[in-house]
mmCIF file of C-alpha atoms in Angstrom:
data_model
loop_
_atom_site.group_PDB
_atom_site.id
_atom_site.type_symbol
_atom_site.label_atom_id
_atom_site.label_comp_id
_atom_site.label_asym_id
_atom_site.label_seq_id
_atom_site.Cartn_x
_atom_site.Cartn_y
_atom_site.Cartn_z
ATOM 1 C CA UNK H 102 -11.187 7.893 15.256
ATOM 2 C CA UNK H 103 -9.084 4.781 16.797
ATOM 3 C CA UNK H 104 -5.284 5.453 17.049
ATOM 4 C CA UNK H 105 -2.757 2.040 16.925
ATOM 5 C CA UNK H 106 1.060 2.178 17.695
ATOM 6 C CA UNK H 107 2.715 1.288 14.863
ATOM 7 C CA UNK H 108 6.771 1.523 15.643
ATOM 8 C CA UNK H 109 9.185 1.283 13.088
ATOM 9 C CA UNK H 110 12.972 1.430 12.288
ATOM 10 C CA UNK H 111 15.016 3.593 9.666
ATOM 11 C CA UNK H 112 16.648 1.460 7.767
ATOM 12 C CA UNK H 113 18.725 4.303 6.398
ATOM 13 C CA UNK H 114 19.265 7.788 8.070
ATOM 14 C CA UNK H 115 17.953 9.956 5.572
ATOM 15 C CA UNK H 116 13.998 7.839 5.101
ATOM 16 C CA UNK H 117 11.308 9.679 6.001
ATOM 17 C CA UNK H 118 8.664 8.989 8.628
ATOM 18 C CA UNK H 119 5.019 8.332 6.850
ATOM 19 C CA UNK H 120 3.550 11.523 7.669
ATOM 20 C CA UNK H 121 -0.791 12.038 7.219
ATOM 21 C CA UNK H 122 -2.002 14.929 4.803
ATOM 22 C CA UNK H 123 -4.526 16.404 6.926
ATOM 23 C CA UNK H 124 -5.954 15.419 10.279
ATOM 24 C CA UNK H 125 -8.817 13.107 8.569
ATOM 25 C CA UNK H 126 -6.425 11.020 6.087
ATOM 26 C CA UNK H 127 -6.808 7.471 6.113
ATOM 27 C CA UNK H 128 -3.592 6.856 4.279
ATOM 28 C CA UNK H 129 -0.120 7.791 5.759
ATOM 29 C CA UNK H 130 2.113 8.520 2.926
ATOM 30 C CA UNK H 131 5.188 6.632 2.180
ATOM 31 C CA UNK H 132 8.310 8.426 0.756
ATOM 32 C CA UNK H 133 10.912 7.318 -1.754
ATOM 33 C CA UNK H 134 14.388 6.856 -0.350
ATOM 34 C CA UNK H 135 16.696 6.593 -3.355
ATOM 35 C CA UNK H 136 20.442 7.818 -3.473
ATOM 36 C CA UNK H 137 19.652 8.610 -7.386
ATOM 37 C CA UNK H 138 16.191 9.496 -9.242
ATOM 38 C CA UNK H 139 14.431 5.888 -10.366
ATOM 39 C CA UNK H 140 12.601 6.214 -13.971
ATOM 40 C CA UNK H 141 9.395 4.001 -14.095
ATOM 41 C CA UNK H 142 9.665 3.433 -17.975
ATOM 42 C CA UNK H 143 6.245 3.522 -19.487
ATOM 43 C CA UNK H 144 4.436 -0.154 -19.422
ATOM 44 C CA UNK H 145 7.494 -1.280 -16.885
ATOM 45 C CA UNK H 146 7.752 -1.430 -13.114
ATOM 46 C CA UNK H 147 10.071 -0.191 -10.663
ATOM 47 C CA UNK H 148 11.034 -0.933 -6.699
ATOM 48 C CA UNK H 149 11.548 1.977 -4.692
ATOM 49 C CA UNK H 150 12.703 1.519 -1.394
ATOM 50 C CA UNK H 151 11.421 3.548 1.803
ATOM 51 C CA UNK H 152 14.500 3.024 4.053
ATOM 52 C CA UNK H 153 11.499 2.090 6.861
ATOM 53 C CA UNK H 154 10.740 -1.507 8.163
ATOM 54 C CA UNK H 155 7.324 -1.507 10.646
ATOM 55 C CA UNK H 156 5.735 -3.383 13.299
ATOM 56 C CA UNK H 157 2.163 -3.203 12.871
ATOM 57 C CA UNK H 158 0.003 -4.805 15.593
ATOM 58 C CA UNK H 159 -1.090 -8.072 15.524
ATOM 59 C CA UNK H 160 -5.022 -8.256 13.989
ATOM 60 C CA UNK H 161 -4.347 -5.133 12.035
ATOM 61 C CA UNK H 162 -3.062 -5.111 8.104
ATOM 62 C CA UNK H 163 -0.487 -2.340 6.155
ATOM 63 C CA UNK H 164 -2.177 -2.108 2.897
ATOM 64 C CA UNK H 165 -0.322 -0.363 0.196
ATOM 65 C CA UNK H 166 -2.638 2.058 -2.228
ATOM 66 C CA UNK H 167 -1.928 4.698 -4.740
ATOM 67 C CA UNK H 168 -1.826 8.136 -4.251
ATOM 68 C CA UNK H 169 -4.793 9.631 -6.465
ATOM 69 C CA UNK H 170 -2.236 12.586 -7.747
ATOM 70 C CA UNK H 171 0.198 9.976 -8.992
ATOM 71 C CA UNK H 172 -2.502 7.315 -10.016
ATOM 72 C CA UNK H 173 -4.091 10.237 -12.043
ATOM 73 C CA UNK H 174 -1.707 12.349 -13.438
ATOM 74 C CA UNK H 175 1.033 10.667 -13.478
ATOM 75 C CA UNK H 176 -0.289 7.465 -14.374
ATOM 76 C CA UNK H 177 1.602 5.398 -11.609
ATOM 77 C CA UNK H 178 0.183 3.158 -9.316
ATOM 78 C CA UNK H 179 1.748 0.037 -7.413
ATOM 79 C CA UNK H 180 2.082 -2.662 -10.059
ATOM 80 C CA UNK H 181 -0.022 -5.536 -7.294
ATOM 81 C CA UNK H 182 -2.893 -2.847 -7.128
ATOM 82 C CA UNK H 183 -3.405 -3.173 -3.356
ATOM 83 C CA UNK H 184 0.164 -4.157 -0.765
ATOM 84 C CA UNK H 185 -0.377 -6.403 2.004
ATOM 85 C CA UNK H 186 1.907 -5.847 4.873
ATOM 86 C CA UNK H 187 1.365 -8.961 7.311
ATOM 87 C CA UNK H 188 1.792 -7.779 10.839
ATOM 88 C CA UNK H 189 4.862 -10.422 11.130
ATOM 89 C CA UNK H 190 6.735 -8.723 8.330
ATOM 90 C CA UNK H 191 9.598 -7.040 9.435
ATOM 91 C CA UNK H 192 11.427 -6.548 6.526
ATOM 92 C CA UNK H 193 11.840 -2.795 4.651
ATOM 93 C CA UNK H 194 8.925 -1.374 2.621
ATOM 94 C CA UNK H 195 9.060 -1.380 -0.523
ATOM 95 C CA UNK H 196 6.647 -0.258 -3.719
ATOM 96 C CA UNK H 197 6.709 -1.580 -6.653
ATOM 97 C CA UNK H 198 4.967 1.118 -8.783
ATOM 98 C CA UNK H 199 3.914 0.484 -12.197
ATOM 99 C CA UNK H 200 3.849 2.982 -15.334
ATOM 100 C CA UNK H 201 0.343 2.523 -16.930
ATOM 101 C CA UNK H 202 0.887 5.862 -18.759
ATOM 102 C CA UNK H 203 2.817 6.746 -21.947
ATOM 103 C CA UNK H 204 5.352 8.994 -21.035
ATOM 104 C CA UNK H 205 8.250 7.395 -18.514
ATOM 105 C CA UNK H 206 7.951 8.884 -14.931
ATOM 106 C CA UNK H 207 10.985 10.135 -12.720
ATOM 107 C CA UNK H 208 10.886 9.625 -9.169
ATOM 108 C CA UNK H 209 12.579 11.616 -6.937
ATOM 109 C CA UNK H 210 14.021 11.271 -3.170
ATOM 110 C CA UNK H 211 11.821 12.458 -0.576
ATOM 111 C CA UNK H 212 8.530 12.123 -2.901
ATOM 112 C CA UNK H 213 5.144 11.028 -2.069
ATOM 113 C CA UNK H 214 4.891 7.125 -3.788
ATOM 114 C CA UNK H 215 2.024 5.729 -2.054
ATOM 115 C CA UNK H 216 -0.153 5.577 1.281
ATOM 116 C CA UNK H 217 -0.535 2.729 4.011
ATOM 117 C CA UNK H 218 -4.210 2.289 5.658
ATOM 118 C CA UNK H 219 -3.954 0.680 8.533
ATOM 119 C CA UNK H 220 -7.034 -2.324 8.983
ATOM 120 C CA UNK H 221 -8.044 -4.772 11.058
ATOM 121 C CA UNK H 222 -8.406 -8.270 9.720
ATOM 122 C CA UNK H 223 -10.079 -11.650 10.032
ATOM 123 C CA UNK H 224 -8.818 -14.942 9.518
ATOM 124 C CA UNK H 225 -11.236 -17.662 8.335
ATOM 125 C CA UNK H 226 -11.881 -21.581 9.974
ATOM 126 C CA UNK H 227 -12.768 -22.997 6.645
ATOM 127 C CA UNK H 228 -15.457 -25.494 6.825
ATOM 128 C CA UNK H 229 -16.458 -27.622 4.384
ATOM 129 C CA UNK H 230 -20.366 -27.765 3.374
ATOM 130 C CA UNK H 231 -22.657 -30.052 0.972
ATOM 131 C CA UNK H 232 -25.499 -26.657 0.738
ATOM 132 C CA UNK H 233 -24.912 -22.977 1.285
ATOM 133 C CA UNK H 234 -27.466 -21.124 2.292
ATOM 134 C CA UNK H 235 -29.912 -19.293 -0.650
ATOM 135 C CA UNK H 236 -30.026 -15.491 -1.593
ATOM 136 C CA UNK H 237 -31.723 -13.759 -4.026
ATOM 137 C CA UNK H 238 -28.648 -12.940 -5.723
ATOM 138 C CA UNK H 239 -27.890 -16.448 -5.770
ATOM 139 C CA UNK H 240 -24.716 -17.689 -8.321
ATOM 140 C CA UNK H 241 -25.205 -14.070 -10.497
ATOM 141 C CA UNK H 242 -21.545 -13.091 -11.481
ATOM 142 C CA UNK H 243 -20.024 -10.212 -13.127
ATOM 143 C CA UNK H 244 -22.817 -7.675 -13.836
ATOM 144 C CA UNK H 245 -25.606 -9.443 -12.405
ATOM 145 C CA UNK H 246 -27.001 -6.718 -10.053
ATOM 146 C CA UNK H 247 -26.975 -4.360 -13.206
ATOM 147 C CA UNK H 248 -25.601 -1.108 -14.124
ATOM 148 C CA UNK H 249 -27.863 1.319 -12.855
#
């Protein structure tokens, strides 16, 4: 397993450092730092701030995913599905989670509210083309490979 340096700043004294479940997580968690507890009102989103701003390396990507507890049985998730965090970004993190449930959700300082993998990235060179090349596949959209 590859280990990067990511350094970052506390924003605030009390935010919390992302810290990994086990030894094999991908995802570092990310911790709410609120002075009061936020409510996520069901079918509404809410901000909440993690005191932390990062510098990730240059060729590598922050991307901001759900925890599976929260995502499952709490029905929260971040509202954009998937954060980017561009490796020039040096402002604070911050989730926006959204309440796909139907009861509205509390969250507290200190909790769990997401996880950051950490990914390399390419950029593309777009070039124009008259023909691309064929594949069996072809043009087939949505549900053209089938459903079993």
């Amino acid at each position: 397993m590859q280990k990067i340096n990511v350094f970052f700043k506390k924003l605030e004294n009390d935010a919390k450092v992302p810290t990994y479940g086990s030894p094999y997580s991908a995802g570092a968690d990310l911790y709410a730092l609120c002075k009061e507890p936020v409510t996520v009102p069901t079918g509404k989103s809410a901000f909440i701030h993690t005191g932390l701003s990062l510098e990730i390396p240059e060729g590598v990507v922050g991307l901001i995913y759900a925890r599976s507890g929260m995502a499952c049985k709490r029905g929260v998730a971040p509202a954009n599905k998937v954060g980017v965090i561009d490796s020039d970004y040096r402002g604070e993190i911050i989730v926006c989670l959204h309440n796909h449930g139907n009861d509205d959700v509390v969250i507290e300082n200190g909790e769990r509210v997401a996880q950051m993998v950490f990914a390399p990235y390419f950029t593309a060179e777009f070039a124009e083309s008259e023909e691309l090349s064929d594949t069996s596949r072809g043009a087939g959209g949505f549900g053209s490979t089938g459903t079993k």
